[in-house]
Structures are given as structure tokens and as C-alpha cells.
Short mmCIF file of C-alpha atoms in Angstrom, two decimals:
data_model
loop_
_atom_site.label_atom_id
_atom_site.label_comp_id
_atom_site.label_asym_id
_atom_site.label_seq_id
_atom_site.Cartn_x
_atom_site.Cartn_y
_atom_site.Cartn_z
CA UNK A 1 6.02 -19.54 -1.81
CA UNK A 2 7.28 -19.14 -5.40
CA UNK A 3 7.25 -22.34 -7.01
CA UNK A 4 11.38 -23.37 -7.53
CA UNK A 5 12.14 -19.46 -6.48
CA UNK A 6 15.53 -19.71 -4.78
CA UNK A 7 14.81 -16.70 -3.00
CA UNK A 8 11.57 -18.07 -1.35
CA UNK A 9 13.49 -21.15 -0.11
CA UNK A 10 16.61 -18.78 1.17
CA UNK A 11 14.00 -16.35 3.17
CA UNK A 12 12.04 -19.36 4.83
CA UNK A 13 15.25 -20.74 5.48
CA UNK A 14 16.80 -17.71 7.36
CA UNK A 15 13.24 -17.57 9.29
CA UNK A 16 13.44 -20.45 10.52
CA UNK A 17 16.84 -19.68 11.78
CA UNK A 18 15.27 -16.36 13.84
CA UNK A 19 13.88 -16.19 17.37
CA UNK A 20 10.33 -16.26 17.30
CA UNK A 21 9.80 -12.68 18.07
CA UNK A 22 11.83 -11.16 14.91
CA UNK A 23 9.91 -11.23 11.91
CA UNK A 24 12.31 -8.96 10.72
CA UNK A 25 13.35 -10.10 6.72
CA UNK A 26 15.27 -8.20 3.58
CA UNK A 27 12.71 -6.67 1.06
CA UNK A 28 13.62 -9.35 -1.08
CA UNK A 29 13.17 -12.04 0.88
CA UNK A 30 9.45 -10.95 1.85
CA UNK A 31 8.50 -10.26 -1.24
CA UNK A 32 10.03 -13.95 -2.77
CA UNK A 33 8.42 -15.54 0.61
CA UNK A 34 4.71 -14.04 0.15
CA UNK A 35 4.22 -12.42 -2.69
CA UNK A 36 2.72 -15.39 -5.40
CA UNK A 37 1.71 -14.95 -9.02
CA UNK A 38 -2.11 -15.01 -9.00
CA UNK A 39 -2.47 -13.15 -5.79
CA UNK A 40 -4.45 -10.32 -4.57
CA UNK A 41 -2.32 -7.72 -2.78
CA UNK A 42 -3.68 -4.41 -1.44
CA UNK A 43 -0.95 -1.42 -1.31
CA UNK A 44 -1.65 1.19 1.12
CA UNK A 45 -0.96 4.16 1.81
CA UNK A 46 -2.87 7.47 1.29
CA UNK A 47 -0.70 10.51 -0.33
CA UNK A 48 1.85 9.67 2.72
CA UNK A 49 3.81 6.51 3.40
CA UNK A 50 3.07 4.86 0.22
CA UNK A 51 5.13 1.15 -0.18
CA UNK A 52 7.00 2.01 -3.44
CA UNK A 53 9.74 -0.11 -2.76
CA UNK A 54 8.17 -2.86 -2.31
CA UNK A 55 6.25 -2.36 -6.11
CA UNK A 56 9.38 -1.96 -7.21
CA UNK A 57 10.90 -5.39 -5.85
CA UNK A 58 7.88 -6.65 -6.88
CA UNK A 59 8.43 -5.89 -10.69
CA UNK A 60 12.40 -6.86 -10.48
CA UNK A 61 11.09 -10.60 -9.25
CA UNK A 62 8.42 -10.34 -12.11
CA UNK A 63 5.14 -11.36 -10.65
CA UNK A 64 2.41 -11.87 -12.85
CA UNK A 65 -1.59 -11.55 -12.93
CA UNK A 66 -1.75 -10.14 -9.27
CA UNK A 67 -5.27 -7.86 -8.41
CA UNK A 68 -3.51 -5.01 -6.66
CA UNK A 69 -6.46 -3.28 -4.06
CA UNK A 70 -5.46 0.51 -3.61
CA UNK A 71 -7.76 3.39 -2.41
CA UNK A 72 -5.88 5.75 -4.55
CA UNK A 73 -4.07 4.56 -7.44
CA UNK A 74 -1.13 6.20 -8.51
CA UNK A 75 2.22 6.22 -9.51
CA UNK A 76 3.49 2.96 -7.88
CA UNK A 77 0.20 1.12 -9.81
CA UNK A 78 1.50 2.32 -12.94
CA UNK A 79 5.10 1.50 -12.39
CA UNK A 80 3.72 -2.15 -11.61
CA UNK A 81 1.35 -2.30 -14.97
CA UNK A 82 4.37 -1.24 -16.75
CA UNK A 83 6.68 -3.99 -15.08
CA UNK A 84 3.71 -6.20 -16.22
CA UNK A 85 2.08 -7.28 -13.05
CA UNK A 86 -1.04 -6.64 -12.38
CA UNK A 87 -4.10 -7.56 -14.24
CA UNK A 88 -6.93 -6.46 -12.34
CA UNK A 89 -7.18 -2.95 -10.11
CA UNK A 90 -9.58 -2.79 -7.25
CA UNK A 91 -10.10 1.10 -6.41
CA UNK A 92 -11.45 4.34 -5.55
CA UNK A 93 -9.11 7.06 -6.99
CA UNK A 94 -7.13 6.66 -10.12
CA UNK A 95 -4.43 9.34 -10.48
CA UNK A 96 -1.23 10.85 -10.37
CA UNK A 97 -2.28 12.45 -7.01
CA UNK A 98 -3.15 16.12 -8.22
CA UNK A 99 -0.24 16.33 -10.32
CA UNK A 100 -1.12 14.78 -13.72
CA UNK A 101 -1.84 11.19 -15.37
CA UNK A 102 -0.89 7.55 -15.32
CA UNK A 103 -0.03 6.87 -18.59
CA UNK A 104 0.39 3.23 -18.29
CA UNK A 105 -2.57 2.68 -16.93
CA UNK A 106 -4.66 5.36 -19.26
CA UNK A 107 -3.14 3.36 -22.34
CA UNK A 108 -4.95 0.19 -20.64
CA UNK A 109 -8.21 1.22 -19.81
CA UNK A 110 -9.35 3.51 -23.00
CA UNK A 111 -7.07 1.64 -25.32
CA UNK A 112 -7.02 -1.88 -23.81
CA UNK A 113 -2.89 -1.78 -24.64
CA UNK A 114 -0.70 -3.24 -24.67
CA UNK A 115 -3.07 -5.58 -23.19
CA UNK A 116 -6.21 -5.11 -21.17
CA UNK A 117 -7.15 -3.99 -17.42
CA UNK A 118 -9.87 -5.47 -15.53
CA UNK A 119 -11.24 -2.41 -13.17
CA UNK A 120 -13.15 -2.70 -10.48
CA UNK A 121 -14.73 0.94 -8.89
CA UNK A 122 -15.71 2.47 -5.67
CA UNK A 123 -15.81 5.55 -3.74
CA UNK A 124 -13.08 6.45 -0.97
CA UNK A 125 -15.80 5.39 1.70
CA UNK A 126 -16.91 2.41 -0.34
CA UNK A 127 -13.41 0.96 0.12
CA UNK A 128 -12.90 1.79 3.68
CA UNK A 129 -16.04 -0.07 3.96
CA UNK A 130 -14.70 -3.30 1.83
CA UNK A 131 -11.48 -3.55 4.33
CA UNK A 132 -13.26 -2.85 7.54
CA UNK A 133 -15.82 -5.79 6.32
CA UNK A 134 -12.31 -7.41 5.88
CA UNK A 135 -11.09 -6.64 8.37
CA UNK A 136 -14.22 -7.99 10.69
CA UNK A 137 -14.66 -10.75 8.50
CA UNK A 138 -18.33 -9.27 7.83
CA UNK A 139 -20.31 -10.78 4.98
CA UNK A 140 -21.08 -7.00 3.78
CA UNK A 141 -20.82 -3.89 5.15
CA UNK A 142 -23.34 -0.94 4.69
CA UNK A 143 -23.39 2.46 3.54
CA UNK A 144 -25.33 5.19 2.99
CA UNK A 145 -23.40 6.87 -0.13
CA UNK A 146 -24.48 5.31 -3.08
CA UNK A 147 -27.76 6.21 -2.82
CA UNK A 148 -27.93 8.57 -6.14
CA UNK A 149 -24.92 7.67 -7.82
CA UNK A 150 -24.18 6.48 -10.93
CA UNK A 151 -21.46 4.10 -9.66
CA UNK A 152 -24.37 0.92 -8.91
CA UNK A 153 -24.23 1.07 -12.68
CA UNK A 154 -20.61 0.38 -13.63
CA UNK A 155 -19.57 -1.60 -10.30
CA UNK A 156 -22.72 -4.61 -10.05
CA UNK A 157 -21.27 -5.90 -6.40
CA UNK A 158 -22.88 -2.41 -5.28
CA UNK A 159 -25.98 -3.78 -4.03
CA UNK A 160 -29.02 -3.53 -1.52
CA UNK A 161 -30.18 -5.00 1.19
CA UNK A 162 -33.56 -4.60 3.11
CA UNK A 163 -32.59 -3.51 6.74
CA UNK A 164 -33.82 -6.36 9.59
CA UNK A 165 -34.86 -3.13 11.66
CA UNK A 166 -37.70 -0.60 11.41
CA UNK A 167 -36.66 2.75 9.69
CA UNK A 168 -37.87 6.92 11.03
CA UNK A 169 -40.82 5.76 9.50
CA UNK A 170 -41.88 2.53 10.76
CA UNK A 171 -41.32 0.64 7.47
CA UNK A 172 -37.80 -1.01 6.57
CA UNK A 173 -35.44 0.49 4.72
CA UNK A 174 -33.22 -0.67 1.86
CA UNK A 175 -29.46 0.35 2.20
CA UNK A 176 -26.51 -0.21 -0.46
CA UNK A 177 -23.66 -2.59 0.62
CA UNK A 178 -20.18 -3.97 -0.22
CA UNK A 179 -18.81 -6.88 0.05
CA UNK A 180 -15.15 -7.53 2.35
CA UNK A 181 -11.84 -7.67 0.75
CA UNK A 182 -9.60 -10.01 2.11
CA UNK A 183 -5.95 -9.81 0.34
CA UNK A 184 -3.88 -12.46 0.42
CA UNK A 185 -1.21 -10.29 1.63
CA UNK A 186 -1.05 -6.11 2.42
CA UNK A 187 1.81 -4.48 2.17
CA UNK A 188 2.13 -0.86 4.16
CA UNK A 189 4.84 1.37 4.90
CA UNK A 190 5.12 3.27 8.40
CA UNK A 191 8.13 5.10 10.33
CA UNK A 192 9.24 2.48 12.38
CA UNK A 193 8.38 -0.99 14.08
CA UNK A 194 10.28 -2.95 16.36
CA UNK A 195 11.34 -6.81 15.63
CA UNK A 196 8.12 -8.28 16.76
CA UNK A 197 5.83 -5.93 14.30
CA UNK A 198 4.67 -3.29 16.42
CA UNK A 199 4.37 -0.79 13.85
CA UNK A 200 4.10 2.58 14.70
CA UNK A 201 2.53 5.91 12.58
CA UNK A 202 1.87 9.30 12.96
CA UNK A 203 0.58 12.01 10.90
CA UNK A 204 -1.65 10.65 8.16
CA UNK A 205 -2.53 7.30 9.21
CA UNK A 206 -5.14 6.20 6.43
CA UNK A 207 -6.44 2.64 6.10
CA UNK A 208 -3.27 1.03 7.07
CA UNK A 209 -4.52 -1.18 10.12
CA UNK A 210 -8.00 -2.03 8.31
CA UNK A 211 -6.02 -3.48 5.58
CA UNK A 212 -3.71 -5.61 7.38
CA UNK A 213 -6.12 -7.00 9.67
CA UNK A 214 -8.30 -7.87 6.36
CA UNK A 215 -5.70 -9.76 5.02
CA UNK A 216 -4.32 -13.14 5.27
CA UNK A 217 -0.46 -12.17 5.47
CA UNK A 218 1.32 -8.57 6.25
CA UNK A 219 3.95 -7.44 5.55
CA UNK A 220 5.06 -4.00 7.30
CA UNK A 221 7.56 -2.05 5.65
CA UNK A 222 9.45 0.98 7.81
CA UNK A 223 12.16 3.60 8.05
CA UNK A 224 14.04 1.81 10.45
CA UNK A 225 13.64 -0.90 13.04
CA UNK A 226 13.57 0.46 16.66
CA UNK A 227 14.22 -1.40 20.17
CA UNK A 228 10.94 -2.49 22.06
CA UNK A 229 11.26 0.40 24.43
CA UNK A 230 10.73 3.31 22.06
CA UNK A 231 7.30 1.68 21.40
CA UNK A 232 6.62 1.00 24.34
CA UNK A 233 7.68 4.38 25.52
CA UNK A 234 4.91 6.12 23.02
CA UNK A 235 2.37 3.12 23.10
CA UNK A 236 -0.58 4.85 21.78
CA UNK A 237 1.77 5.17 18.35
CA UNK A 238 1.54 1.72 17.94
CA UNK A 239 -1.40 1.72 15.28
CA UNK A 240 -0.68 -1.69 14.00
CA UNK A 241 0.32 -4.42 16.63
CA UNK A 242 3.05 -7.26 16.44
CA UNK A 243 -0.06 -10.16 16.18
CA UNK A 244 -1.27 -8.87 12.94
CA UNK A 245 2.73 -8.58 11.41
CA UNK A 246 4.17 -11.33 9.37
CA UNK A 247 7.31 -9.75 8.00
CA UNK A 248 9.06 -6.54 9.22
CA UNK A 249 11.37 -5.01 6.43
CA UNK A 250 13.75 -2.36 7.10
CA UNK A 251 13.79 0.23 4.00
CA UNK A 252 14.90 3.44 4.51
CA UNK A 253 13.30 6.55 2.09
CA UNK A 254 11.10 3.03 1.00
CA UNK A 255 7.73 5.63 -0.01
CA UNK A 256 9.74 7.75 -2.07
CA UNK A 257 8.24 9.71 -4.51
CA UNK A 258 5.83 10.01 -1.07
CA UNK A 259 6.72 11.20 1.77
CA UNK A 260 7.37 9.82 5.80
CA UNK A 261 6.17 12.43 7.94
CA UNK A 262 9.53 13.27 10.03
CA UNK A 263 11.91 11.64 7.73
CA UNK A 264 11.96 13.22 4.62
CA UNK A 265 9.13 15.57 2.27
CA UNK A 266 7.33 14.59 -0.73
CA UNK A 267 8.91 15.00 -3.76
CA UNK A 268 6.19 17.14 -5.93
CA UNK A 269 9.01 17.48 -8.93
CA UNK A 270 8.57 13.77 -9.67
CA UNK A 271 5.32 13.66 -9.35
CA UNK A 272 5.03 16.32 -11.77
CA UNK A 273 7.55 14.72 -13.93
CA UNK A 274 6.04 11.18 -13.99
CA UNK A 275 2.91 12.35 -16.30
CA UNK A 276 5.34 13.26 -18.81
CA UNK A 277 7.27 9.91 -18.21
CA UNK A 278 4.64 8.01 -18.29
CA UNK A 279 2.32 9.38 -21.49
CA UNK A 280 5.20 8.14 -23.60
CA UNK A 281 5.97 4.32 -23.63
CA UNK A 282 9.24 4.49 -24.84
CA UNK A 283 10.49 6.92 -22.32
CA UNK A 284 8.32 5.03 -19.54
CA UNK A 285 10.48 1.60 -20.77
CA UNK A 286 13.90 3.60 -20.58
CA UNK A 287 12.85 5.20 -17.10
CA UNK A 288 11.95 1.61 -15.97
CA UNK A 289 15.41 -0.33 -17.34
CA UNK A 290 17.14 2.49 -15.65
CA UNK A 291 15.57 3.26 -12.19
CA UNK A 292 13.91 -0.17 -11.23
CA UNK A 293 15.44 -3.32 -13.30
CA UNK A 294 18.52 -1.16 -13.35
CA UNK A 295 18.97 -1.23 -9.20
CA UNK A 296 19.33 -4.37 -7.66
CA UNK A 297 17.85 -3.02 -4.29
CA UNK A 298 16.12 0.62 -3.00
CA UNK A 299 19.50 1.09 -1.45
CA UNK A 300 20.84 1.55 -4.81
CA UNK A 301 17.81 3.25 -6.16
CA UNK A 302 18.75 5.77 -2.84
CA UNK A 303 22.33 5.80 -3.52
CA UNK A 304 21.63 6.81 -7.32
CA UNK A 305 19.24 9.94 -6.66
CA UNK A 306 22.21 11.03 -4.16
CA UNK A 307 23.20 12.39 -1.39
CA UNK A 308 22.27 16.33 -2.74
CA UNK A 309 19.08 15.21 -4.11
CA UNK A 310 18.05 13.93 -0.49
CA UNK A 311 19.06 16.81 1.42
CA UNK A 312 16.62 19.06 -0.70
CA UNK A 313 13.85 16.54 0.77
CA UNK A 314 14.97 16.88 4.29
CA UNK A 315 12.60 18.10 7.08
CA UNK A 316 13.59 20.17 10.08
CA UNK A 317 12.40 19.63 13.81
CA UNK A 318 8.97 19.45 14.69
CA UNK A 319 8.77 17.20 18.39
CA UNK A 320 5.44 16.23 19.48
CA UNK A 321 5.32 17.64 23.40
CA UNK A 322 6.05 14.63 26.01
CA UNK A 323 3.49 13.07 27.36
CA UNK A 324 3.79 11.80 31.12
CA UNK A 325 2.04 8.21 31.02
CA UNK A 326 2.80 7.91 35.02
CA UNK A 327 3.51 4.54 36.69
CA UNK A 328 3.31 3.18 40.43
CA UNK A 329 6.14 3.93 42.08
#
């Protein structure tokens, strides 16, 4: 908890009020509740389902010196070096997914303003590795990719280990590793969850359940907040289970610019726009004043695109067939 943060004391309060089962809290409450200055948080999400909201509530409670862990970084990294957040990045990608730059975060890497970012880099794999070494609470995990690159060079927790086992050959073999990642809290987005924290996804599913089982405290965003018997109608949905939940928050169009397979489409004009917004800080502090401090909530962030702009992002129809999952009569 936030030291003297009303907000932290309100949310543990209101907790304490629920049945055991809900877990179910406002955005701002979770974030207030486990979101500290100092911490490391990973944000997942790849290309779909991305937790922008929460980045946004987290600059509008202004956290400080957090290491944010993200496979891909992107837009909702350089909103949060812009809010002044983060001061280290742990990850693999670094881009405005296909569409452009991160200005923000550019500016702090090559030019070390307005202050300094520490980076820490990996491949795609290497980080899947980190979180399922998380994840198993593994000292290491191996991998064969490394072997060749230039990455041992910049990155010097890339290293070997001589295998216990004989190789093809007879002889052992030496074999790159990476060390576990254990955030002190995840935060992931999916399409719905009931009270509890069963937290269903489908279409691209990424790394979401490796990072929340390799972190101390998750917190699950969704679309909306569904009765136990549409999961357990659809079990095999359920990618993320209730045990490994701390918080369930209810955010509607919460991944935005992203998208929620079923719920609405990505929104490729932002992301084309945001390299543009982004390159120039003055715009970038106007864009942030407006569309982040300048909401109290993502319901007003919603309620200020409006109504037309979310009906150009709306998906038709596409039902998965039924499946029959049979019970004793």
C-alpha cells in the first residue's frame, strides 16, 4: 500500500467489506492498493488485449521509479515514461507495433532526456523463458537461441551453463540461460472473468498466464464481469484461474488503442498517429494533459472519443461452434 494514499486505505477498506470470493475492485482502487513506487510491474499483452487503462491510472496516481517488464514495448510504455514513471524497461521489442516510433522513449535512450532509461534486452523467446522460470520459480531457464547472437554482449545476465547430461556426442554441452522474473505485481487485460478471477481469453492469448503466475500479486483487468456459469459453461476458456487473481477490475474498451477480440477492432489510425504525437514533446505534454490527467477515469476517456468514434471500431458476429461437454444424466 501507498504510504498515507487515501485511496489505498479506501480500497482495503471496501475489501474487507466483500465476500471472500469477489476480488472484484474499481481501477482505481487496485491500482492505489498494489501498485507501490519502487516496484516492478510487468504489462502484458501481445498486439491484442494490451492493459492501457490501467498505465493510464497509473500515471494520474503518479507512481514513480517502477521497472515495467513488457515483451513488446509500445505505446502504453511511452505514455508511462512521459507521465514519469518508469525508470527501468525490461524487454524484447521496443516499438510502436509496425506503425512508427516511441518518441518518449527514443528521446531517453539515444539522448538520455529528459532524464535517463535503464534498458534491459532480450529476444521474444528469451522473455517467455524469464516468466516461465517465474512462473516455476526456476533458478534459470535454458535456451537454445542465443547461441550466435550479439545480444550476450549488451544484456551480461545472458549466460551459460554446462549441461549435467551427456550431449549427441558424448561430451557435455554448454547452453545459454536466463534468469526468472518475478514482478511484484502483473497487470493483464482479457474479455471477461467472473468475481472470483477466473479469467477467460480467446484469440491471441500471449504470455498472459506465465506472467501472473510469476508474480507476487495480479491484477486481471476485463471487458466485463460475467456470472460463474458462463465460465463454467466454456471451461477450457478459462486460461487464467481464480487462485492466481488478486483483483478483478471491470473496464470496458480498457486495451484501447488495442484491440479485444469480439468486442471491438484495433484502432490502426492512432497507432499511426501516436509517432507523430509522440516525436514532439510539446504536443506529447498537450496530448497527455488532455487525454490522461484530463479524464478522471477510462469511462471518461470512452465517453470523450464518443459514441461515433466507437461504432467505427465495432466488430460483427463471428460465434465459435458449440461444443457438447456431456454430463451423467
Amino acid at each position: 500500500m501507498q504510504p498515507d494514499d487515501p485511496a489505498a486505505s479506501i480500497a482495503a477498506t471496501e475489501a474487507a467489506a466483500r465476500p471472500a470470493a469477489d476480488k472484484t475492485m474499481t481501477m482505481r482502487e487496485a491500482i492505489a492498493f498494489f501498485i507501490h513506487d519502487g516496484d516492478t510491474v510487468s504489462i502484458e499483452g501481445f498486439t491484442h488485449l494490451i492493459p492501457t487503462a490501467a498505465g493510464h491510472e497509473i500515471i494520474r496516481q503518479g507512481r514513480r521509479d517502477l521497472t515495467v517488464v513488457r515483451m513488446t514495448a509500445d505505446i502504453v510504455v511511452d505514455q508511462m515514461l512521459a507521465g514519469g514513471c518508469v525508470s527501468k524497461l525490461v524487454s524484447s521489442f521496443v516499438g510502436n507495433s509496425s506503425a512508427g516510433s516511441l518518441g518518449e522513449l527514443r528521446r531517453r535512450i539515444e539522448q538520455r532526456v529528459p532524464e535517463p532509461l535503464e534498458f534491459e534486452e532480450y529476444s521474444h523467446y528469451g522473455m517467455v523463458c524469464r516468466y516461465l522460470a517465474g512462473a516455476q520459480r526456476l533458478p534459470f531457464y535454458p535456451l537454445r537461441s542465443y547461441a550466435g547472437s550479439d545480444l550476450p554482449s549488451v544484456n551480461p545476465d545472458l549466460r551459460k551453463v554446462t549441461s549435467p547430461y551427456p550431449g549427441p556426442d558424448g561430451r557435455p554441452e554448454e547452453i545459454y540461460v536466463v534468469p526468472p522474473v518475478n514482478p511484484d505485481v502483473t497487470i493483464v487485460h482479457a474479455q471477461r472473468a467472473d468475481r472470483a478471477g477466473n479469467t477467460q481469453v480467446w484469440g491471441l492469448t500471449g504470455v498472459q498466464a506465465e506472467a501472473v503466475y510469476a508474480a507476487r500479486k495480479a491484477v486481471v483487468v476485463v471487458e466485463e464481469v460475467v456470472e460463474d456459469e458462463v465460465v463454467r459453461s466454456d471451461p477450457n476458456r478459462t486460461v487464467i484461474p481464480a487462485h492466481a487473481v488478486d483483483a478483478v477490475v471491470e473496464c470496458p474498451r480498457g486495451a484501447h488503442p488495442s484491440f479485444a477480440q469480439g468486442y471491438y477492432d484495433r484502432d490502426n489510425a492512432f497507432y499511426r498517429s501516436w509517432s507523430h504525437i509522440s516525436k514532439d514533446p510539446a504536443r506529447l505534454r498537450d496530448w497527455m494533459a488532455e487525454w490522461v490527467h484530463g479524464t478522471r477515469d477510462h469511462a471518461e476517456y470512452v465517453a470523450k472519443l464518443g459514441a461515433e468514434f466507437w461504432s467505427s471500431l465495432a466488430v460483427g458476429d463471428a460465434p465459435s461452434q458449440p461444443v457438447n461437454y456431456g454430463r451423467r444424466l
